[in-house]
Amino acid sequence: MAKEEKLNDQMFVRRQKMDALREQGIDPFGHRFAPDHDISTEIRAKYGNDSEELLAQQQNEVTIAGRMIAKRGSGKASFADLLDRGGKIQFYVRQDVVGEETYQLFKDSDIGDFWGITGDVIKTRMGELTIRARKMTFLTKALRPLPDKYHGLQDPELVYRQRYLDLITNRDSFERFQTWTKIIKAIRNYMDSNDFTEVETPILENVASGAEARPFITHHNALDIDMYMRIATELRLKRLIVGGMERVYELGRIFRNEGMDPHHNPEFDTMETYAAYFDFNDVMQETEGIFKTAAKVVSDDLKVNYQGTELDFSKPFERMHMVDAIKKFTGVDFWPEMTVEEARKLADENGVQYEDWWKVGHIINAFFEDKVQDQLEQPIFIYGHPKEISPLAHLNREDPRFTDRFELYILGNEYANAFTELNDPIDQRQRFEAEAKEHAEGNDEYQPIDEDFVEALEYGMPPTGGLGVGIDRLVMLMTDAKSIRDVLLFPTMRPKTNN
RNA sequence: GAGCCGUUAGCUCAGUCGGUAGAGCAUCUGACUUUUAAUCAGAGGGUCGGCGGUUCGAACCCGCCACGGCUCACCA
């Protein structure tokens, strides 16, 4: 086959070595191996602080397994590094200990091969914790060479397409994904301990609703209908509030058929939470708890460095009304009641662009986005968004120009969006219809009204505080990742062609 | 979607003025019983992303295409 012709010298040699192993009765793709209780981490924890002399005296025997990722051979004694999920650990092979046959097997073994090793824990003259091999079991042959051991895999395209190579050679990346898991677990634990119920709702939907986004369309053969990948979990979760679950959350993947860049992937994780009888102040407290919990995973003092800026999650997050924030950063005061003309004048004076159809609320929001947002560094809740830009939020009781909504900003980016949910079914239907009309006029993005959801509201949804958090971005923040692709094991990539 | 940049050995990267391909790691041969980017001596390895053009001659200049990265606009 044509594939065989593509073998380079190294792949050819490795295949020959594979055959040679078989001839010696060794399975190049071996079987079960029991590394007693030890991974490298445990060995380091147990023996890392012991002296060279003590270890030499005790002769503690351990058995580990892993991938050989470096080899420093000399004539009849060699050092090599073995990589397991805990990290790498050095092992030491002497011909006079393992015998000539095994030593030759080791010499012929390539970087990338898997070994099981039983031996004593020692420390070298340089003080490095090392397994002095006594028995070696060949476990798996690697037929392709690993990337550069020193630089690791650098080409971003290969890092994302062949994540397994990135995980082998770039320890930072490996550890970032371990941290991802810890953060997710910590957040779940936080929600659970606050008496929220974790649920899973459909990913395949008949109507993609709950957000303004273009969905992925797929097809169900047996029913012969098109279905949509969910773009939000919102409306399903609110049905569960109607159903009396009172506190629910879902942390999972949603899909939006939109552009990709360092902050957007077509599939990504959100966590939405809904709590009956919460108002947006309660949700702020909940949100703060979530972010502190996540920060705690990476930093005991809740101080996190992101791309050179130290973020402090230890203090209570600042809370500021959007209008106050604009006043603070620009001196412009939107508190007095004003006409659109007056607001436009302020916009003109401050170089804020606006559209003809904008109302005062839109202009306030533009001031915030243009003049304030980028200057917000430390975690801060901005609340009281104008009603014009917040169609799903309850109006504020004291000042109906604004809503009971907030967003969490860190380093100029939005990390959470929350509000006291609209629970008036008649109002909800009108807003859906207005939205559907907009879509219809803008043609292809038309989406049918989620009638079933409106009906659910008609049975009564208690006052509810809802929250949405972008989980990937939260993890990026906590792991100092520049791109969303660095926190996704397998980011979406265009298929590679043969050119 | 627009702009800019990139693609050279398995990997990480050089490649001057357009003169026909280089290094380190890895691989192969040899030496070496505490190395750690091991060392020393030697060797092999290339459709220079793809297709076309200009030229006596193209990794290099031009055009188109593919994939990727960054920035901007939109969204989380």
PDB file of N, CA and C (backbone and C1' of nucleotides) in Angstrom, chain B residues 44-59:
ATOM      1  P     G B  44      26.279   9.983   4.435  1.00  0.00           P
ATOM      2  O5'   G B  44      24.776   9.474   4.606  1.00  0.00           O
ATOM      3  C5'   G B  44      24.382   8.223   4.088  1.00  0.00           C
ATOM      4  C4'   G B  44      23.071   7.798   4.676  1.00  0.00           C
ATOM      5  C3'   G B  44      21.881   8.704   4.382  1.00  0.00           C
ATOM      6  O3'   G B  44      21.304   8.419   3.120  1.00  0.00           O
ATOM      7  C1'   G B  44      21.930   8.214   6.687  1.00  0.00           C
ATOM      8  P     G B  45      20.623   9.608   2.288  1.00  0.00           P
ATOM      9  O5'   G B  45      19.388  10.025   3.206  1.00  0.00           O
ATOM     10  C5'   G B  45      18.249   9.174   3.313  1.00  0.00           C
ATOM     11  C4'   G B  45      17.323   9.697   4.365  1.00  0.00           C
ATOM     12  C3'   G B  45      16.655  11.038   4.058  1.00  0.00           C
ATOM     13  O3'   G B  45      15.475  10.829   3.294  1.00  0.00           O
ATOM     14  C1'   G B  45      17.514  11.057   6.266  1.00  0.00           C
ATOM     15  P     G B  46      15.291  11.507   1.852  1.00  0.00           P
ATOM     16  O5'   G B  46      14.787  12.965   2.192  1.00  0.00           O
ATOM     17  C5'   G B  46      13.731  13.182   3.115  1.00  0.00           C
ATOM     18  C4'   G B  46      13.035  14.493   2.798  1.00  0.00           C
ATOM     19  C3'   G B  46      12.732  14.712   1.318  1.00  0.00           C
ATOM     20  O3'   G B  46      11.455  15.292   1.182  1.00  0.00           O
ATOM     21  C1'   G B  46      14.080  16.480   2.130  1.00  0.00           C
ATOM     22  P     U B  47      10.211  14.405   0.686  1.00  0.00           P
ATOM     23  O5'   U B  47       9.727  15.073  -0.683  1.00  0.00           O
ATOM     24  C5'   U B  47      10.668  15.472  -1.663  1.00  0.00           C
ATOM     25  C4'   U B  47      10.034  16.525  -2.540  1.00  0.00           C
ATOM     26  C3'   U B  47       9.201  17.572  -1.794  1.00  0.00           C
ATOM     27  O3'   U B  47       9.274  18.801  -2.496  1.00  0.00           O
ATOM     28  C1'   U B  47       7.837  16.473  -3.334  1.00  0.00           C
ATOM     29  P     C B  48      10.392  19.817  -2.324  1.00  0.00           P
ATOM     30  O5'   C B  48      10.266  20.221  -0.786  1.00  0.00           O
ATOM     31  C5'   C B  48       9.097  20.895  -0.328  1.00  0.00           C
ATOM     32  C4'   C B  48       9.471  21.843   0.773  1.00  0.00           C
ATOM     33  C3'   C B  48       8.974  23.266   0.522  1.00  0.00           C
ATOM     34  O3'   C B  48       8.527  23.782   1.762  1.00  0.00           O
ATOM     35  C1'   C B  48      11.287  23.282   0.894  1.00  0.00           C
ATOM     36  P     G B  49       7.277  24.727   1.810  1.00  0.00           P
ATOM     37  O5'   G B  49       5.984  23.798   1.634  1.00  0.00           O
ATOM     38  C5'   G B  49       5.869  22.608   2.399  1.00  0.00           C
ATOM     39  C4'   G B  49       4.504  22.017   2.175  1.00  0.00           C
ATOM     40  C3'   G B  49       4.036  22.008   0.721  1.00  0.00           C
ATOM     41  O3'   G B  49       4.541  20.905   0.003  1.00  0.00           O
ATOM     42  C1'   G B  49       2.344  22.914   2.097  1.00  0.00           C
ATOM     43  P     G B  50       4.893  21.109  -1.550  1.00  0.00           P
ATOM     44  O5'   G B  50       3.445  21.123  -2.231  1.00  0.00           O
ATOM     45  C5'   G B  50       2.620  19.975  -2.187  1.00  0.00           C
ATOM     46  C4'   G B  50       1.343  20.231  -2.945  1.00  0.00           C
ATOM     47  C3'   G B  50       1.530  20.759  -4.364  1.00  0.00           C
ATOM     48  O3'   G B  50       1.765  19.717  -5.297  1.00  0.00           O
ATOM     49  C1'   G B  50      -0.031  22.113  -3.242  1.00  0.00           C
ATOM     50  P     C B  51       2.682  20.031  -6.583  1.00  0.00           P
ATOM     51  O5'   C B  51       1.735  20.904  -7.526  1.00  0.00           O
ATOM     52  C5'   C B  51       0.500  20.386  -7.990  1.00  0.00           C
ATOM     53  C4'   C B  51      -0.287  21.476  -8.679  1.00  0.00           C
ATOM     54  C3'   C B  51       0.449  22.225  -9.781  1.00  0.00           C
ATOM     55  O3'   C B  51       0.467  21.530 -11.005  1.00  0.00           O
ATOM     56  C1'   C B  51      -0.645  23.773  -8.372  1.00  0.00           C
ATOM     57  P     G B  52       1.672  21.837 -12.021  1.00  0.00           P
ATOM     58  O5'   G B  52       1.543  23.398 -12.311  1.00  0.00           O
ATOM     59  C5'   G B  52       1.032  23.856 -13.541  1.00  0.00           C
ATOM     60  C4'   G B  52       0.677  25.313 -13.485  1.00  0.00           C
ATOM     61  C3'   G B  52       1.755  26.267 -13.976  1.00  0.00           C
ATOM     62  O3'   G B  52       1.890  26.272 -15.394  1.00  0.00           O
ATOM     63  C1'   G B  52       0.767  27.153 -12.028  1.00  0.00           C
ATOM     64  P     G B  53       3.350  26.519 -15.990  1.00  0.00           P
ATOM     65  O5'   G B  53       3.610  28.067 -15.717  1.00  0.00           O
ATOM     66  C5'   G B  53       2.769  29.033 -16.323  1.00  0.00           C
ATOM     67  C4'   G B  53       3.055  30.413 -15.784  1.00  0.00           C
ATOM     68  C3'   G B  53       4.454  30.947 -16.058  1.00  0.00           C
ATOM     69  O3'   G B  53       4.588  31.443 -17.374  1.00  0.00           O
ATOM     70  C1'   G B  53       3.849  31.391 -13.812  1.00  0.00           C
ATOM     71  P     U B  54       6.022  31.402 -18.067  1.00  0.00           P
ATOM     72  O5'   U B  54       6.858  32.526 -17.298  1.00  0.00           O
ATOM     73  C5'   U B  54       6.493  33.890 -17.392  1.00  0.00           C
ATOM     74  C4'   U B  54       7.410  34.737 -16.540  1.00  0.00           C
ATOM     75  C3'   U B  54       8.896  34.518 -16.788  1.00  0.00           C
ATOM     76  O3'   U B  54       9.346  35.250 -17.921  1.00  0.00           O
ATOM     77  C1'   U B  54       8.472  34.523 -14.461  1.00  0.00           C
ATOM     78  P     U B  55      10.234  34.517 -19.040  1.00  0.00           P
ATOM     79  O5'   U B  55      11.595  34.230 -18.280  1.00  0.00           O
ATOM     80  C5'   U B  55      12.386  35.300 -17.774  1.00  0.00           C
ATOM     81  C4'   U B  55      13.473  34.767 -16.883  1.00  0.00           C
ATOM     82  C3'   U B  55      14.319  33.638 -17.468  1.00  0.00           C
ATOM     83  O3'   U B  55      15.333  34.134 -18.337  1.00  0.00           O
ATOM     84  C1'   U B  55      13.693  33.094 -15.253  1.00  0.00           C
ATOM     85  P     C B  56      15.589  33.389 -19.711  1.00  0.00           P
ATOM     86  O5'   C B  56      16.274  32.024 -19.253  1.00  0.00           O
ATOM     87  C5'   C B  56      16.475  30.978 -20.197  1.00  0.00           C
ATOM     88  C4'   C B  56      17.371  29.925 -19.591  1.00  0.00           C
ATOM     89  C3'   C B  56      17.001  29.477 -18.197  1.00  0.00           C
ATOM     90  O3'   C B  56      16.001  28.475 -18.210  1.00  0.00           O
ATOM     91  C1'   C B  56      19.303  29.985 -18.255  1.00  0.00           C
ATOM     92  P     G B  57      14.798  28.556 -17.129  1.00  0.00           P
ATOM     93  O5'   G B  57      15.542  28.338 -15.749  1.00  0.00           O
ATOM     94  C5'   G B  57      16.104  27.058 -15.436  1.00  0.00           C
ATOM     95  C4'   G B  57      16.907  27.120 -14.175  1.00  0.00           C
ATOM     96  C3'   G B  57      16.156  27.587 -12.936  1.00  0.00           C
ATOM     97  O3'   G B  57      15.422  26.530 -12.358  1.00  0.00           O
ATOM     98  C1'   G B  57      18.224  28.720 -13.078  1.00  0.00           C
ATOM     99  P     A B  58      14.027  26.859 -11.585  1.00  0.00           P
ATOM    100  O5'   A B  58      14.450  27.792 -10.353  1.00  0.00           O
ATOM    101  C5'   A B  58      15.307  27.314  -9.332  1.00  0.00           C
ATOM    102  C4'   A B  58      14.764  27.711  -7.975  1.00  0.00           C
ATOM    103  C3'   A B  58      13.425  27.065  -7.612  1.00  0.00           C
ATOM    104  O3'   A B  58      13.353  26.938  -6.195  1.00  0.00           O
ATOM    105  C1'   A B  58      13.137  29.377  -7.706  1.00  0.00           C
ATOM    106  P     A B  59      13.943  25.692  -5.426  1.00  0.00           P
ATOM    107  O5'   A B  59      13.374  25.794  -3.945  1.00  0.00           O
ATOM    108  C5'   A B  59      11.981  25.654  -3.706  1.00  0.00           C
ATOM    109  C4'   A B  59      11.612  26.380  -2.443  1.00  0.00           C
ATOM    110  C3'   A B  59      11.566  27.905  -2.583  1.00  0.00           C
ATOM    111  O3'   A B  59      10.295  28.335  -3.020  1.00  0.00           O
ATOM    112  C1'   A B  59      12.830  27.294  -0.669  1.00  0.00           C
TER     113        A B  59
END
